Short mmCIF file of C-alpha atoms in Angstrom, two decimals:
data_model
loop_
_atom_site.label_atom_id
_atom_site.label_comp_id
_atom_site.label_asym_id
_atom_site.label_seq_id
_atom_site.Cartn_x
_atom_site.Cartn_y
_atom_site.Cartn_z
CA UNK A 1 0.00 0.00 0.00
CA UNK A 2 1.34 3.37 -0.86
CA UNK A 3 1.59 6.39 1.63
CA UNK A 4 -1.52 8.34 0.35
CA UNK A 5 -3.40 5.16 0.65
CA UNK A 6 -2.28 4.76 3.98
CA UNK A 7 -2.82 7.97 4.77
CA UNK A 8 -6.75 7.54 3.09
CA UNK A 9 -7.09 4.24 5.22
CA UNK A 10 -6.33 6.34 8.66
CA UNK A 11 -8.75 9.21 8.28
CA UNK A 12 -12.20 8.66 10.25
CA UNK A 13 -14.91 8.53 8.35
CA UNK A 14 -18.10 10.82 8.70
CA UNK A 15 -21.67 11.54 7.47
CA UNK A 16 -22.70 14.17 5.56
CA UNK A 17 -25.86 15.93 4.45
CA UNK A 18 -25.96 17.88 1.56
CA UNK A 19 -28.80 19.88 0.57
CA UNK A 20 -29.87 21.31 -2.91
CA UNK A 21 -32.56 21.18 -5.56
CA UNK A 22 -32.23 19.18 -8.58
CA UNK A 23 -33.80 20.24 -12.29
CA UNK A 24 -34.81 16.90 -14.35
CA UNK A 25 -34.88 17.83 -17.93
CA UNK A 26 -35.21 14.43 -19.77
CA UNK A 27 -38.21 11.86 -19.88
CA UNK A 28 -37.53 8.09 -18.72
CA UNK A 29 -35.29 9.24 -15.70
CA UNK A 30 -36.42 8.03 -12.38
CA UNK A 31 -35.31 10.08 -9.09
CA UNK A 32 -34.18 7.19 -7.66
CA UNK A 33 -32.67 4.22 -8.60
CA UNK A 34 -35.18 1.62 -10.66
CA UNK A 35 -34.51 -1.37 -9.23
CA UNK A 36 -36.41 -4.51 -11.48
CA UNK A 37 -39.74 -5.83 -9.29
CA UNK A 38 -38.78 -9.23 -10.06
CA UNK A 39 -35.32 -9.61 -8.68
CA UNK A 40 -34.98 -6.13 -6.82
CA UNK A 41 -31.35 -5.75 -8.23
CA UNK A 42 -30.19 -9.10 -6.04
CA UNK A 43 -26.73 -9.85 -7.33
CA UNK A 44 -27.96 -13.39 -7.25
CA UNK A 45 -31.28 -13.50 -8.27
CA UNK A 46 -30.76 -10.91 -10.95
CA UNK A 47 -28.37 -13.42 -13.22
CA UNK A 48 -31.27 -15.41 -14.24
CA UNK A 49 -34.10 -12.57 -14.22
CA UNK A 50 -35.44 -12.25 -17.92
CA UNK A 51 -37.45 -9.24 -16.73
CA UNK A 52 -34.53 -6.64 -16.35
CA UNK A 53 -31.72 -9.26 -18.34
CA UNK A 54 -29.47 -9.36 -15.22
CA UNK A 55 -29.02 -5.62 -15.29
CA UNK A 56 -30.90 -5.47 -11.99
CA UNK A 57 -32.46 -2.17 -12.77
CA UNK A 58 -34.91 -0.55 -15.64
CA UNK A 59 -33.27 2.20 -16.40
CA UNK A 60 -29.52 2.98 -16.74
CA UNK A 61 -29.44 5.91 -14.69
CA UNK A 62 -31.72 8.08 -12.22
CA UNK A 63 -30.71 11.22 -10.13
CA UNK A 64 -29.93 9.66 -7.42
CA UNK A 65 -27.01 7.90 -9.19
CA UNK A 66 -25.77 10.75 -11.45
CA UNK A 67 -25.33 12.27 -8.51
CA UNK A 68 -23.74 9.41 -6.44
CA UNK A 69 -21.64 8.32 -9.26
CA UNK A 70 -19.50 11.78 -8.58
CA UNK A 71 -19.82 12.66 -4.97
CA UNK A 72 -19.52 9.19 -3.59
CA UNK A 73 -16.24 8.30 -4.94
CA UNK A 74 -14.47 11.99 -4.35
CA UNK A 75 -15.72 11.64 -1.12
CA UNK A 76 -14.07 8.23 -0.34
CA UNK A 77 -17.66 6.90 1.16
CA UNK A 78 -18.94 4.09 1.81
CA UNK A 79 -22.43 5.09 -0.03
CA UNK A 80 -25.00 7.71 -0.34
CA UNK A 81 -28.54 7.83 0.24
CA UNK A 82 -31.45 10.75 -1.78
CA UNK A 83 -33.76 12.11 0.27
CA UNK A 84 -36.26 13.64 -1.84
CA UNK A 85 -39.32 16.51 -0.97
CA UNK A 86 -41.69 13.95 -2.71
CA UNK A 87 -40.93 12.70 -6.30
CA UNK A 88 -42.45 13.06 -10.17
CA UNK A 89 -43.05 10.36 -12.13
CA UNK A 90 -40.71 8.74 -14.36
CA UNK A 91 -41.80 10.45 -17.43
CA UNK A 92 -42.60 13.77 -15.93
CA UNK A 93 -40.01 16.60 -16.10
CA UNK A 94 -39.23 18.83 -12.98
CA UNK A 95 -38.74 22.40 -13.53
CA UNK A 96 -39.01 25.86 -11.77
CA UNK A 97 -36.76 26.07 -8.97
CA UNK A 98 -36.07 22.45 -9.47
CA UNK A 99 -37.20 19.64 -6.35
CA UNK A 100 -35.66 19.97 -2.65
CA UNK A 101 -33.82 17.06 -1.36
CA UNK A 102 -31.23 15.99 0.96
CA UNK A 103 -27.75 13.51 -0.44
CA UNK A 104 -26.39 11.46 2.90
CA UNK A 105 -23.35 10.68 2.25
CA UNK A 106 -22.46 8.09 4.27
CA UNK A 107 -18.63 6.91 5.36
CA UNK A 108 -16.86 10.17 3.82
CA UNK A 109 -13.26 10.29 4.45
CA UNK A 110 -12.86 13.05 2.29
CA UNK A 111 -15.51 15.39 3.12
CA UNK A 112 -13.89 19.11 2.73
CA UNK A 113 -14.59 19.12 -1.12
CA UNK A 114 -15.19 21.92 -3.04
CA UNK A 115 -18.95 21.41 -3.17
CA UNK A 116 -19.40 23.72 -6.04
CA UNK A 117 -16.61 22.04 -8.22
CA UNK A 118 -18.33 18.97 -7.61
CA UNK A 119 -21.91 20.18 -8.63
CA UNK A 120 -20.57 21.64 -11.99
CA UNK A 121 -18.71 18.73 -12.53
CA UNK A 122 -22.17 16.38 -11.47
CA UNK A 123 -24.24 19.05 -14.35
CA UNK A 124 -21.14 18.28 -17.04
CA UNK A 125 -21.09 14.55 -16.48
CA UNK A 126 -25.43 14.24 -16.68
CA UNK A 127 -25.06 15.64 -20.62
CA UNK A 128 -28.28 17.78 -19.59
CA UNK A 129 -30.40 15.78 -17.70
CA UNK A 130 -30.28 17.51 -14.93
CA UNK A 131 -29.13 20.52 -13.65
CA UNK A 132 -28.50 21.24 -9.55
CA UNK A 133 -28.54 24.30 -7.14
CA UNK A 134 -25.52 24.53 -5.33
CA UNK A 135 -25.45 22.32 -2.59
CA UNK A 136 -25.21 23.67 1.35
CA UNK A 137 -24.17 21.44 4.05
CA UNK A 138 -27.22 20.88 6.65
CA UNK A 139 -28.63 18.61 9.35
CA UNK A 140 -30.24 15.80 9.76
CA UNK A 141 -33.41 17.94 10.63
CA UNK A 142 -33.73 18.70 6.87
CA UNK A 143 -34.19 15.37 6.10
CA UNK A 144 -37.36 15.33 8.24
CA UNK A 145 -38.44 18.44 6.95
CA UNK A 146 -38.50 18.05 3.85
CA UNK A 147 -39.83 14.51 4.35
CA UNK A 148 -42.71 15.43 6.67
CA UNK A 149 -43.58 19.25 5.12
CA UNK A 150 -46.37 18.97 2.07
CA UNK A 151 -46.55 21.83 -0.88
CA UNK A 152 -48.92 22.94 -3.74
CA UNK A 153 -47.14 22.08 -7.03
CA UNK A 154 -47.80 24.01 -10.53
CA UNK A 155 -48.46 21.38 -12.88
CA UNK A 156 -48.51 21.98 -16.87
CA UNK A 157 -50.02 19.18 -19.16
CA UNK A 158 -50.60 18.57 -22.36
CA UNK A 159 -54.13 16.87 -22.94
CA UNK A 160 -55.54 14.06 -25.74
CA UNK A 161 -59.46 14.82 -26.38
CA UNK A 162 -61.49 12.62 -28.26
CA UNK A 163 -62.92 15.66 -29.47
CA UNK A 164 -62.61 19.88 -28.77
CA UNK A 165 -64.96 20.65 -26.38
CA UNK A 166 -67.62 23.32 -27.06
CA UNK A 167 -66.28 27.02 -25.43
CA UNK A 168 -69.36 27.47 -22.83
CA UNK A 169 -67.60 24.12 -21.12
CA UNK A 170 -63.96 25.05 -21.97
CA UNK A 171 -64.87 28.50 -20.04
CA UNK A 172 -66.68 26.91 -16.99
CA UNK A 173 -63.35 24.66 -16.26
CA UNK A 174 -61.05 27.73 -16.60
CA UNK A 175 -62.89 29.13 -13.29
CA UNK A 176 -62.49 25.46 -11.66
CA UNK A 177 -61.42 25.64 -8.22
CA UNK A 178 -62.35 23.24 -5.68
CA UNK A 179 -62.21 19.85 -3.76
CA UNK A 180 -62.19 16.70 -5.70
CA UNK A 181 -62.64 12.73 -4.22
CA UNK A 182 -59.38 10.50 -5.23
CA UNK A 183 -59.46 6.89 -5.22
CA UNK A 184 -56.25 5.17 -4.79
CA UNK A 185 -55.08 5.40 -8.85
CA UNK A 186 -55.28 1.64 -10.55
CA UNK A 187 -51.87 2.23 -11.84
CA UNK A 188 -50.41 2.40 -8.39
CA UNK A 189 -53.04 0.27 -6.13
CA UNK A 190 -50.88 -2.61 -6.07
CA UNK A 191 -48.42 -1.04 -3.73
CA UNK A 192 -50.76 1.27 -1.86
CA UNK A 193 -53.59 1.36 0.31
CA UNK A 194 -56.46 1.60 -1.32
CA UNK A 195 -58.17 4.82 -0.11
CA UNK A 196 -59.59 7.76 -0.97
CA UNK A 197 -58.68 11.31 -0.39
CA UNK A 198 -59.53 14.83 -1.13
CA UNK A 199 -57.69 17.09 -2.72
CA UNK A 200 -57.80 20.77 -3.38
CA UNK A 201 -57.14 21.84 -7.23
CA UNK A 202 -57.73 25.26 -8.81
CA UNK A 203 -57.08 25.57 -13.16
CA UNK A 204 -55.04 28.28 -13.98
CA UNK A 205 -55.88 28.12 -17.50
CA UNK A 206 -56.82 25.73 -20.43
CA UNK A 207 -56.31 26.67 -23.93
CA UNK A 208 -56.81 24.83 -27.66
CA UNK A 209 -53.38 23.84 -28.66
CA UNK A 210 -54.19 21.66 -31.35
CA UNK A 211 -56.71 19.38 -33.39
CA UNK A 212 -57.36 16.76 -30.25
CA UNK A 213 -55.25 18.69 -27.47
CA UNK A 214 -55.37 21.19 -25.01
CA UNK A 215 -52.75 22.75 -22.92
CA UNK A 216 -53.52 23.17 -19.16
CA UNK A 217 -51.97 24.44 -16.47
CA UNK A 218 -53.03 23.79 -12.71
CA UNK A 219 -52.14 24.29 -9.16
CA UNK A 220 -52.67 21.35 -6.88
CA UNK A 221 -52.25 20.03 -3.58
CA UNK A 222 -49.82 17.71 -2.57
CA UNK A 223 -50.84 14.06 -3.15
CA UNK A 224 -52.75 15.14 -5.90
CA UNK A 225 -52.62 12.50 -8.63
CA UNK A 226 -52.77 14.90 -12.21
CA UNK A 227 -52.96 12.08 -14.48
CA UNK A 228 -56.13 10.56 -13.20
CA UNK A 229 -57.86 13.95 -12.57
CA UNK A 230 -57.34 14.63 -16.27
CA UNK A 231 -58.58 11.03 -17.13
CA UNK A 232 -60.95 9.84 -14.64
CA UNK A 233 -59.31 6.78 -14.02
CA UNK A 234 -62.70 5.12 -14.76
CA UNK A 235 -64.49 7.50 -12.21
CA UNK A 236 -62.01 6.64 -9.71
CA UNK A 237 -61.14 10.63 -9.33
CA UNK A 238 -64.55 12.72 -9.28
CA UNK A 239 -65.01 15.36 -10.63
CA UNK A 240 -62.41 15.12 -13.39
CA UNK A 241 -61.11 17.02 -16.17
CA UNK A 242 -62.63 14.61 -18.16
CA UNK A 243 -66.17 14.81 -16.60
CA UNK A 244 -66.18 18.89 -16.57
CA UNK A 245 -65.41 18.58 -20.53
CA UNK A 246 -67.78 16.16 -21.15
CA UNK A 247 -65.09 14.44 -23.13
CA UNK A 248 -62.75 11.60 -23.32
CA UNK A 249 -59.39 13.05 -21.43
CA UNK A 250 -55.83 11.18 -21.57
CA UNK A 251 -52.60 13.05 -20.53
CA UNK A 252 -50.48 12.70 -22.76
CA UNK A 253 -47.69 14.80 -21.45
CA UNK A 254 -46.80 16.26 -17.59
CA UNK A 255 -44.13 18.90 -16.24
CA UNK A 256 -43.87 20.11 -12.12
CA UNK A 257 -43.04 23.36 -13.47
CA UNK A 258 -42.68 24.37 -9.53
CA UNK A 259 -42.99 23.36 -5.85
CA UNK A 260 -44.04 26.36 -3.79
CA UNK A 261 -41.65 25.94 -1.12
CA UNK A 262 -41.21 28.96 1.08
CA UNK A 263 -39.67 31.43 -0.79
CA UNK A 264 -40.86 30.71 -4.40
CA UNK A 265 -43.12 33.00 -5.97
CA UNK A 266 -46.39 30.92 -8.23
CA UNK A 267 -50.28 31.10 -8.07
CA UNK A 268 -51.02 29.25 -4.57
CA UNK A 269 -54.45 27.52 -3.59
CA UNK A 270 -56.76 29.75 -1.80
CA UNK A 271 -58.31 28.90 1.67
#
């Protein structure tokens, strides 16, 4: 072993929190890693798995690892671990201000980086996929926070008709604000508890972008499932966008374009 190994060997080891916000700006990238259902990544079990080929995962990368990928190893740790204020789906983008979340890294023997060296080089090495605020060291407080404190969220969408509703109905659901009743979405009722909820949701405005599609924006509370409040979900979500139009609704496209966190400026719920 050579002297600056030695010298890595003897240093104690720490954890570290490292707060920021992260941009995602491409579809098919999962916040955090994507581990297959069937063999949940086992090294084993994942040799023979002809759901994920052995790869262990479904996608290559996720933000948690383009991120973990460069601080873990500069760092000398052991591992990391995301810590997310909530999460979009897989295909959704995240915008604005970008998402709040917490990085542990765990083990760090090398923790007095240059943070913001580290960040740029993190943005450089993701090609565009995501872009990060620079990251402050914290607590382990801001883990709960951000964990246990719920936000409205700006939503944008892009909306599949079955057919261009008539403009007395497109102009009542631009002045929609109000409680709606969600059951527990199908897509997702396999690992939740099937419930339902209320939400609060108010349209901030709904337009005729094309031959079948209209472009919506909304401001939701947290927990709100968008998808299914533009669809229906066969009446699982009442009322929908779907059932105000009097049309068949699909989303067909989704962007957070912000999380009102403290601090950022976007049209809030009233009440």
């Amino acid at each position: 072993m050579d002297r600056k190994a030695q010298e890595g060997s003897a240093r104690p080891r720490c954890n570290l929190y490292l707060e920021s916000r992260y941009r995602k700006l491409r579809r098919g990238l999962p916040q955090t890693i994507f581990f297959c259902p069937k063999c949940k990544g086992d090294r084993r079990r994942r040799r023979g798995c002809s759901h994920c080929e052995g790869f262990g995962k479904l996608t290559k990368d996720s933000v948690q690892e383009l991120i973990g990928r460069r601080m873990i190893p500069q760092m000398q740790a052991k591992t990391g671990k995301f810590h997310g204020a909530g999460r979009e789906d897989i295909d959704v983008l995240m915008l604005g201000q970008g998402r709040p979340f917490v990085f542990e890294v765990v083990g760090a023997r090398n923790p007095h980086l240059d943070l913001e060296e580290v960040r740029l080089d993190i943005e450089r090495r993701a090609e565009g996929a995501i872009e990060l605020a620079p990251f402050d060291r914290v607590d382990r407080k801001r883990v709960v926070y951000w964990k246990e404190t719920h936000f409205d969220k700006v939503y944008r969408a892009e909306v599949a008709t079955d057919a261009i509703p008539d403009d007395e109905r497109l102009a009542s659901v631009r002045s929609f604000a109000g409680g709606i009743l969600q059951r527990t979405p199908q897509r997702v009722a396999h690992r939740r508890a099937d419930l339902e909820r209320e939400r609060r949701l108010r349209v901030l405005s709904l337009e005729v972008s094309g031959a079948q599609t209209l472009e919506l924006r909304v401001v939701c509370q947290h927990g709100t499932y968008v998808k299914e409040w533009i669809s229906g979900d066969e009446e699982r979500t009442t009322p929908s966008l779907a059932k105000l139009l009097g049309v068949g609704c699909r989303c067909a496209e989704l962007d957070v374009q912000e999380i009102l966190t403290p601090g950022v400026e976007g049209p809030r719920l009233q009440g």
